[in-house]
Short mmCIF file of C-alpha atoms in Angstrom, two decimals:
data_model
loop_
_atom_site.label_atom_id
_atom_site.label_comp_id
_atom_site.label_asym_id
_atom_site.label_seq_id
_atom_site.Cartn_x
_atom_site.Cartn_y
_atom_site.Cartn_z
CA MET Q 236 65.77 0.52 -65.63
CA PRO Q 237 64.89 -3.15 -65.36
CA THR Q 238 66.96 -5.16 -62.95
CA ALA Q 239 68.27 -8.60 -63.91
CA SER Q 240 68.57 -11.55 -61.56
CA ARG Q 241 70.19 -14.94 -61.89
CA GLN Q 242 68.08 -17.62 -60.31
CA TRP Q 243 68.28 -21.41 -59.78
CA VAL Q 244 64.90 -22.88 -60.89
CA LEU Q 245 63.76 -26.36 -60.10
CA ARG Q 246 63.16 -28.38 -63.33
CA ARG Q 247 62.56 -31.89 -62.05
CA ARG Q 248 62.41 -33.87 -58.80
CA PRO Q 249 65.85 -35.32 -57.97
CA GLN Q 250 66.37 -39.02 -57.46
CA GLY Q 251 69.13 -39.38 -54.92
CA LEU Q 252 71.92 -36.77 -55.11
CA ILE Q 253 71.08 -33.73 -57.24
CA GLN Q 254 72.08 -34.23 -60.87
CA ASP Q 255 72.68 -31.98 -63.88
CA GLY Q 256 69.31 -30.89 -65.17
CA ASP Q 257 67.44 -31.13 -61.89
CA LEU Q 258 67.88 -27.39 -61.43
CA GLU Q 259 68.67 -24.73 -64.12
CA LEU Q 260 70.40 -21.36 -63.64
CA VAL Q 261 68.46 -18.76 -65.58
CA GLU Q 262 68.41 -15.00 -66.00
CA ALA Q 263 65.17 -13.20 -65.22
CA THR Q 264 63.99 -9.60 -65.03
CA LEU Q 265 62.82 -8.51 -61.63
CA PRO Q 266 59.44 -6.72 -61.28
CA ASP Q 267 59.28 -3.05 -60.24
CA LEU Q 268 58.96 -2.57 -56.47
CA GLY Q 269 55.46 -2.51 -55.19
CA GLU Q 270 54.32 -0.67 -52.02
CA GLY Q 271 55.81 -2.37 -49.02
CA GLN Q 272 58.49 -4.20 -50.97
CA ILE Q 273 62.34 -4.14 -51.06
CA ARG Q 274 64.96 -5.31 -53.61
CA VAL Q 275 67.71 -7.34 -51.92
CA ARG Q 276 71.20 -8.18 -53.26
CA THR Q 277 72.13 -11.61 -51.91
CA VAL Q 278 75.45 -11.73 -50.07
CA TYR Q 279 75.22 -15.24 -48.48
CA LEU Q 280 73.03 -18.25 -49.31
CA SER Q 281 72.52 -20.76 -46.56
CA LEU Q 282 72.71 -24.39 -47.63
CA ASP Q 283 70.86 -26.81 -45.31
CA PRO Q 284 69.67 -30.47 -45.53
CA THR Q 285 66.13 -29.27 -45.60
CA ASN Q 286 66.77 -27.67 -49.00
CA ARG Q 287 66.85 -31.24 -50.43
CA THR Q 288 63.54 -32.22 -48.81
CA TRP Q 289 61.77 -29.21 -50.40
CA MET Q 290 62.61 -30.59 -53.87
CA ASN Q 291 60.58 -33.73 -53.25
CA ASP Q 292 56.86 -33.84 -54.07
CA THR Q 293 55.97 -34.94 -50.60
CA ALA Q 294 54.09 -33.37 -47.64
CA GLY Q 295 56.31 -31.51 -45.15
CA TYR Q 296 56.25 -28.56 -42.76
CA LEU Q 297 56.42 -26.42 -45.92
CA PRO Q 298 55.00 -27.12 -49.33
CA PRO Q 299 57.46 -28.53 -51.89
CA VAL Q 300 59.04 -26.06 -54.32
CA GLY Q 301 57.07 -26.10 -57.53
CA LEU Q 302 58.58 -27.17 -60.80
CA GLY Q 303 59.68 -24.01 -62.59
CA ASP Q 304 59.89 -22.06 -59.32
CA VAL Q 305 62.96 -20.48 -57.90
CA MET Q 306 64.65 -22.82 -55.38
CA ARG Q 307 63.77 -21.89 -51.79
CA GLY Q 308 66.53 -20.95 -49.37
CA LEU Q 309 67.51 -18.56 -46.53
CA THR Q 310 69.67 -15.65 -47.61
CA LEU Q 311 71.45 -12.72 -46.05
CA GLY Q 312 71.65 -9.66 -48.19
CA VAL Q 313 71.72 -5.88 -48.57
CA VAL Q 314 68.72 -3.75 -49.35
CA GLU Q 315 69.39 -1.95 -52.72
CA ASP Q 316 66.01 -0.19 -53.03
CA SER Q 317 62.97 0.10 -50.74
CA ARG Q 318 59.31 1.13 -50.81
CA SER Q 319 58.85 0.19 -47.23
CA ASP Q 320 59.08 2.26 -44.11
CA ARG Q 321 60.73 -0.72 -42.32
CA PHE Q 322 64.00 -0.70 -44.42
CA ALA Q 323 66.22 1.69 -46.21
CA ALA Q 324 68.84 1.16 -48.88
CA GLY Q 325 72.00 -0.30 -47.26
CA ASP Q 326 70.21 -2.25 -44.56
CA VAL Q 327 71.33 -5.80 -44.07
CA VAL Q 328 68.48 -8.31 -43.87
CA THR Q 329 67.70 -12.06 -43.87
CA THR Q 330 64.87 -13.63 -45.80
CA ALA Q 331 63.70 -16.92 -47.22
CA ALA Q 332 61.40 -15.20 -49.76
CA GLY Q 333 64.02 -14.62 -52.44
CA GLY Q 334 65.53 -18.05 -52.67
CA TRP Q 335 68.55 -19.12 -54.68
CA ALA Q 336 69.04 -15.87 -56.64
CA ASP Q 337 71.60 -13.04 -56.68
CA ARG Q 338 68.82 -10.43 -56.41
CA ALA Q 339 65.16 -10.63 -55.42
CA VAL Q 340 62.13 -8.48 -54.83
CA VAL Q 341 60.38 -9.44 -51.60
CA ASP Q 342 57.75 -8.21 -49.26
CA ALA Q 343 59.36 -6.27 -46.43
CA ALA Q 344 57.23 -8.24 -44.02
CA ALA Q 345 59.15 -11.42 -45.17
CA ALA Q 346 62.52 -9.92 -44.22
CA SER Q 347 64.26 -9.42 -40.83
CA ARG Q 348 66.94 -6.89 -39.96
CA VAL Q 349 70.39 -8.24 -39.15
CA HIS Q 350 71.89 -6.92 -35.96
CA ARG Q 351 75.64 -7.49 -36.28
CA VAL Q 352 77.29 -8.90 -33.21
CA PRO Q 353 80.35 -6.90 -32.16
CA GLY Q 354 83.53 -8.82 -32.68
CA LEU Q 355 81.90 -11.48 -34.91
CA PRO Q 356 81.95 -11.73 -38.69
CA LEU Q 357 78.78 -11.28 -40.64
CA THR Q 358 78.66 -15.03 -41.31
CA ALA Q 359 77.85 -15.57 -37.65
CA ASN Q 360 74.37 -14.28 -38.36
CA MET Q 361 73.90 -17.19 -40.73
CA SER Q 362 75.38 -19.75 -38.36
CA VAL Q 363 76.01 -19.62 -34.64
CA MET Q 364 73.88 -16.48 -34.02
CA GLY Q 365 71.30 -17.41 -36.60
CA MET Q 366 69.02 -20.34 -37.31
CA THR Q 367 71.85 -22.84 -36.76
CA GLY Q 368 72.53 -21.57 -33.31
CA MET Q 369 68.80 -21.48 -32.47
CA THR Q 370 68.33 -25.02 -33.56
CA ALA Q 371 71.21 -26.25 -31.43
CA TRP Q 372 70.28 -24.09 -28.36
CA PHE Q 373 66.55 -24.95 -28.19
CA GLY Q 374 67.02 -28.60 -29.12
CA VAL Q 375 69.33 -28.93 -26.14
CA THR Q 376 67.87 -26.56 -23.59
CA ASP Q 377 64.17 -26.78 -24.37
CA VAL Q 378 63.61 -30.30 -25.81
CA LEU Q 379 66.31 -32.43 -24.04
CA LYS Q 380 66.89 -30.38 -20.87
CA PRO Q 381 70.17 -32.01 -19.85
CA GLN Q 382 71.02 -32.56 -16.23
CA PRO Q 383 74.55 -32.52 -14.86
CA GLY Q 384 76.20 -35.90 -15.31
CA GLU Q 385 73.79 -37.15 -17.93
CA THR Q 386 75.19 -38.51 -21.21
CA ILE Q 387 74.08 -37.14 -24.64
CA VAL Q 388 74.81 -38.72 -28.02
CA ILE Q 389 74.86 -36.38 -31.02
CA SER Q 390 74.81 -37.70 -34.59
CA ALA Q 391 76.38 -35.53 -37.42
CA ALA Q 392 78.25 -33.99 -34.54
CA ALA Q 393 80.79 -32.22 -36.81
CA GLY Q 394 78.00 -30.50 -38.69
CA ALA Q 395 76.78 -26.97 -38.17
CA VAL Q 396 74.05 -27.80 -35.65
CA GLY Q 397 75.55 -30.85 -34.09
CA SER Q 398 78.87 -29.17 -33.20
CA ILE Q 399 77.17 -26.31 -31.45
CA ALA Q 400 74.58 -28.56 -29.69
CA GLY Q 401 77.34 -30.66 -28.17
CA GLN Q 402 79.06 -27.56 -26.72
CA VAL Q 403 75.82 -26.22 -25.34
CA ALA Q 404 75.08 -29.57 -23.73
CA LYS Q 405 78.59 -29.70 -22.28
CA ALA Q 406 78.15 -26.17 -20.85
CA HIS Q 407 74.98 -27.46 -19.15
CA GLY Q 408 76.99 -30.28 -17.44
CA ALA Q 409 76.33 -33.15 -19.74
CA ARG Q 410 78.83 -35.82 -20.83
CA VAL Q 411 78.90 -35.48 -24.68
CA ILE Q 412 79.57 -38.27 -27.25
CA GLY Q 413 79.61 -37.13 -30.90
CA ILE Q 414 79.28 -39.29 -33.94
CA ALA Q 415 81.12 -38.07 -37.09
CA GLY Q 416 82.75 -39.39 -40.25
CA GLY Q 417 86.50 -39.67 -40.24
CA PRO Q 418 89.33 -39.30 -37.74
CA GLU Q 419 89.91 -35.59 -38.49
CA LYS Q 420 86.36 -34.62 -37.64
CA CYS Q 421 86.34 -36.77 -34.53
CA ARG Q 422 89.64 -35.17 -33.47
CA TRP Q 423 88.15 -31.75 -33.96
CA LEU Q 424 85.18 -32.69 -31.62
CA THR Q 425 87.37 -33.90 -28.83
CA GLU Q 426 90.50 -31.77 -29.00
CA ASP Q 427 89.00 -28.43 -30.09
CA LEU Q 428 85.34 -28.46 -28.98
CA GLY Q 429 85.64 -30.38 -25.75
CA PHE Q 430 83.47 -33.42 -26.53
CA ASP Q 431 84.16 -36.21 -24.03
CA ALA Q 432 84.34 -38.80 -26.81
CA ALA Q 433 83.78 -39.22 -30.60
CA ILE Q 434 82.78 -42.18 -32.73
CA ASP Q 435 83.96 -42.50 -36.32
CA TYR Q 436 81.02 -44.16 -37.99
CA LYS Q 437 83.03 -44.70 -41.12
CA ASN Q 438 85.68 -46.83 -39.49
CA GLU Q 439 83.95 -48.39 -36.44
CA ASP Q 440 80.65 -49.96 -35.42
CA VAL Q 441 78.52 -47.30 -33.73
CA GLY Q 442 76.74 -49.71 -31.43
CA GLU Q 443 79.90 -51.37 -30.23
CA ALA Q 444 81.53 -48.05 -29.63
CA LEU Q 445 78.55 -46.89 -27.58
CA ASP Q 446 78.72 -50.04 -25.50
CA ARG Q 447 82.34 -49.30 -24.77
CA LEU Q 448 81.85 -45.59 -24.05
CA ALA Q 449 78.53 -45.80 -22.16
CA PRO Q 450 78.12 -49.39 -21.01
CA ASP Q 451 75.13 -48.52 -18.92
CA GLY Q 452 73.31 -46.65 -21.70
CA VAL Q 453 72.65 -42.96 -22.37
CA GLU Q 454 70.05 -40.48 -21.33
CA MET Q 455 69.75 -38.26 -24.42
CA ASN Q 456 70.07 -38.34 -28.16
CA PHE Q 457 70.20 -35.26 -30.42
CA GLU Q 458 69.39 -36.93 -33.73
CA ASN Q 459 70.33 -35.50 -37.07
CA VAL Q 460 70.82 -38.56 -39.29
CA GLY Q 461 68.28 -41.35 -38.81
CA GLY Q 462 68.62 -44.90 -40.23
CA ASP Q 463 71.07 -47.38 -38.71
CA ILE Q 464 72.94 -44.74 -36.64
CA MET Q 465 69.71 -43.57 -35.03
CA ILE Q 466 68.77 -47.23 -34.25
CA ALA Q 467 72.08 -47.83 -32.56
CA VAL Q 468 71.59 -44.87 -30.22
CA PHE Q 469 67.84 -45.55 -29.69
CA ASN Q 470 68.52 -49.07 -28.63
CA ARG Q 471 70.89 -47.71 -25.84
CA LEU Q 472 68.58 -45.10 -24.41
CA LYS Q 473 67.99 -45.67 -20.69
CA ILE Q 474 64.58 -45.85 -19.03
CA HIS Q 475 63.03 -42.35 -19.34
CA GLY Q 476 65.54 -41.52 -22.05
CA ARG Q 477 64.87 -38.52 -24.37
CA MET Q 478 65.39 -38.15 -28.06
CA ALA Q 479 65.24 -34.76 -29.94
CA VAL Q 480 64.77 -35.43 -33.60
CA CYS Q 481 66.29 -32.50 -35.49
CA GLY Q 482 66.80 -34.12 -38.89
CA LEU Q 483 66.98 -37.40 -40.80
CA ILE Q 484 69.57 -36.62 -43.42
CA SER Q 485 70.06 -40.33 -44.28
CA ALA Q 486 66.59 -40.32 -45.77
CA TYR Q 487 66.74 -37.13 -47.84
CA ASN Q 488 68.46 -38.63 -50.91
CA ALA Q 489 67.23 -42.17 -50.33
CA THR Q 490 64.96 -43.76 -52.93
CA ARG Q 491 64.00 -46.30 -50.30
CA ARG Q 492 63.01 -45.42 -46.76
CA PRO Q 493 65.84 -46.22 -44.26
CA PRO Q 494 65.14 -48.62 -41.39
CA THR Q 495 63.41 -47.34 -38.25
CA PRO Q 496 63.77 -48.28 -34.59
CA ASP Q 497 61.59 -50.83 -32.76
CA PHE Q 498 59.13 -48.56 -31.21
CA SER Q 499 58.03 -51.12 -28.63
CA ARG Q 500 61.03 -49.69 -26.67
CA LEU Q 501 59.03 -46.43 -26.28
CA ILE Q 502 56.78 -48.44 -23.99
CA THR Q 503 59.17 -50.69 -22.22
CA HIS Q 504 61.67 -47.92 -21.51
CA ARG Q 505 59.13 -45.05 -21.24
CA LEU Q 506 61.06 -43.00 -23.73
CA SER Q 507 60.26 -39.49 -24.89
CA VAL Q 508 60.79 -38.78 -28.60
CA ARG Q 509 60.10 -35.27 -29.85
CA GLY Q 510 60.60 -33.65 -33.17
CA PHE Q 511 61.06 -29.91 -33.40
CA LEU Q 512 61.40 -27.11 -35.89
CA VAL Q 513 63.54 -24.04 -35.34
CA MET Q 514 60.84 -21.79 -36.93
CA ASP Q 515 58.61 -22.51 -33.92
CA TYR Q 516 61.25 -20.77 -31.72
CA ALA Q 517 61.53 -17.60 -33.78
CA PRO Q 518 59.69 -15.53 -31.16
CA ARG Q 519 62.19 -16.68 -28.51
CA ALA Q 520 65.39 -15.77 -30.53
CA LYS Q 521 66.44 -13.30 -27.83
CA GLU Q 522 66.75 -16.11 -25.34
CA MET Q 523 69.20 -17.82 -27.57
CA VAL Q 524 71.23 -14.60 -28.09
CA ALA Q 525 71.34 -13.97 -24.30
CA GLY Q 526 72.44 -17.57 -23.60
CA MET Q 527 74.82 -18.11 -26.56
CA GLY Q 528 76.43 -14.66 -26.39
CA PRO Q 529 78.35 -15.19 -23.20
CA MET Q 530 79.46 -18.67 -24.31
CA LEU Q 531 80.99 -17.24 -27.50
CA ALA Q 532 82.69 -14.43 -25.59
CA ASP Q 533 84.36 -16.75 -23.10
CA GLY Q 534 85.22 -19.49 -25.58
CA ARG Q 535 82.88 -22.20 -24.34
CA VAL Q 536 81.38 -22.37 -27.87
CA LYS Q 537 83.49 -22.44 -31.05
CA TRP Q 538 82.08 -22.64 -34.53
CA LYS Q 539 83.07 -23.09 -38.17
CA VAL Q 540 81.79 -21.98 -41.47
CA HIS Q 541 82.54 -23.47 -44.87
CA VAL Q 542 82.09 -20.82 -47.55
CA ASP Q 543 81.96 -21.68 -51.27
CA ASP Q 544 82.17 -18.83 -53.75
CA GLY Q 545 79.71 -18.18 -56.53
CA LEU Q 546 75.98 -18.85 -57.08
CA ASP Q 547 76.93 -20.93 -60.10
CA GLY Q 548 78.19 -23.68 -57.89
CA ALA Q 549 75.29 -23.78 -55.41
CA VAL Q 550 74.01 -27.19 -56.48
CA ASP Q 551 77.46 -28.85 -56.19
CA SER Q 552 77.82 -27.16 -52.83
CA LEU Q 553 74.49 -28.54 -51.57
CA ASN Q 554 75.65 -32.03 -52.36
CA ARG Q 555 78.53 -31.49 -49.95
CA LEU Q 556 75.98 -31.91 -47.08
CA PHE Q 557 75.45 -35.55 -48.19
CA THR Q 558 79.03 -36.45 -49.03
CA GLY Q 559 80.53 -34.94 -45.84
CA SER Q 560 83.06 -32.84 -47.75
CA HIS Q 561 82.64 -29.76 -45.51
CA ASP Q 562 83.04 -28.66 -41.95
CA GLY Q 563 80.53 -26.65 -39.90
CA LYS Q 564 77.93 -24.34 -41.44
CA LEU Q 565 77.86 -24.45 -45.26
CA LEU Q 566 77.27 -21.11 -47.07
CA VAL Q 567 77.67 -19.79 -50.58
CA ARG Q 568 79.06 -16.26 -50.99
CA VAL Q 569 76.98 -14.78 -53.84
CA SER Q 570 78.36 -11.27 -53.79
CA GLU Q 571 80.70 -9.16 -51.61
CA GLU Q 572 79.81 -8.13 -48.07
CA PRO Q 573 78.76 -4.53 -47.55
#
């Protein structure tokens, strides 16, 4: 019997925030399983700033989503049917091959088995013990390499990656300053997560706040935002300072490129600026699990997920990333957990 799937299809390239008509929710009939393929029922859809960049017709680390194609996205789901020796019906897997859909037929080679962590909900595999945790872990430990007593500034610090990165840096002996939007988020950073200080970019000048909190400058920047906030931190990096560029969310909806720092400072201050992609660290995932696991167990790392219900609202949910109306990792629950 044919299997139906509801899918979000990209119809036009968004200009700014995603608008009605940029994507369309359609119903399609899935193909029969071929040899080495599995059919997956989506349980959770991960929403990430990079989803927005894939809608643009620009060169990136992955090709843009084609007009008329199912929107790309990372999912966690349950295998309903299999013609692969790797997976059986009932297995829980993650894959980016199915995209924004409630069901998908994918090659088994494009899926990974989910190993549930005892004592943690399934959503942890899409956040602190998944790609989000890996991004934070390796951005701090491999790119920045904090030394005890050094100061790190993290932009979008109340977001999924930033909130974990700050706690990892703190556990490695760094002094942590987070930048977030609004007093409630800043209070969460300092009172619950143990950040040493937080800057509310919506209600205070970031540069002036940094001068007050770190008058001699800072050693490290975990950058998620770009634009004026990045410039404020970049201009306060000490000699031999390090910047890990994880994301530039201020540019993703912009119709005009945001301002960039004066790169002559790279020379005068002998700075190191390094971009990184979490996919490059996939072969080292066990390192993150070994390091993060004990921190979760003893409470050194806390995490949040914000779960919206229903595939129908996925577009509105994605826009939350750019309006700040969420906390922690943003997910859409597409169907019930197994």
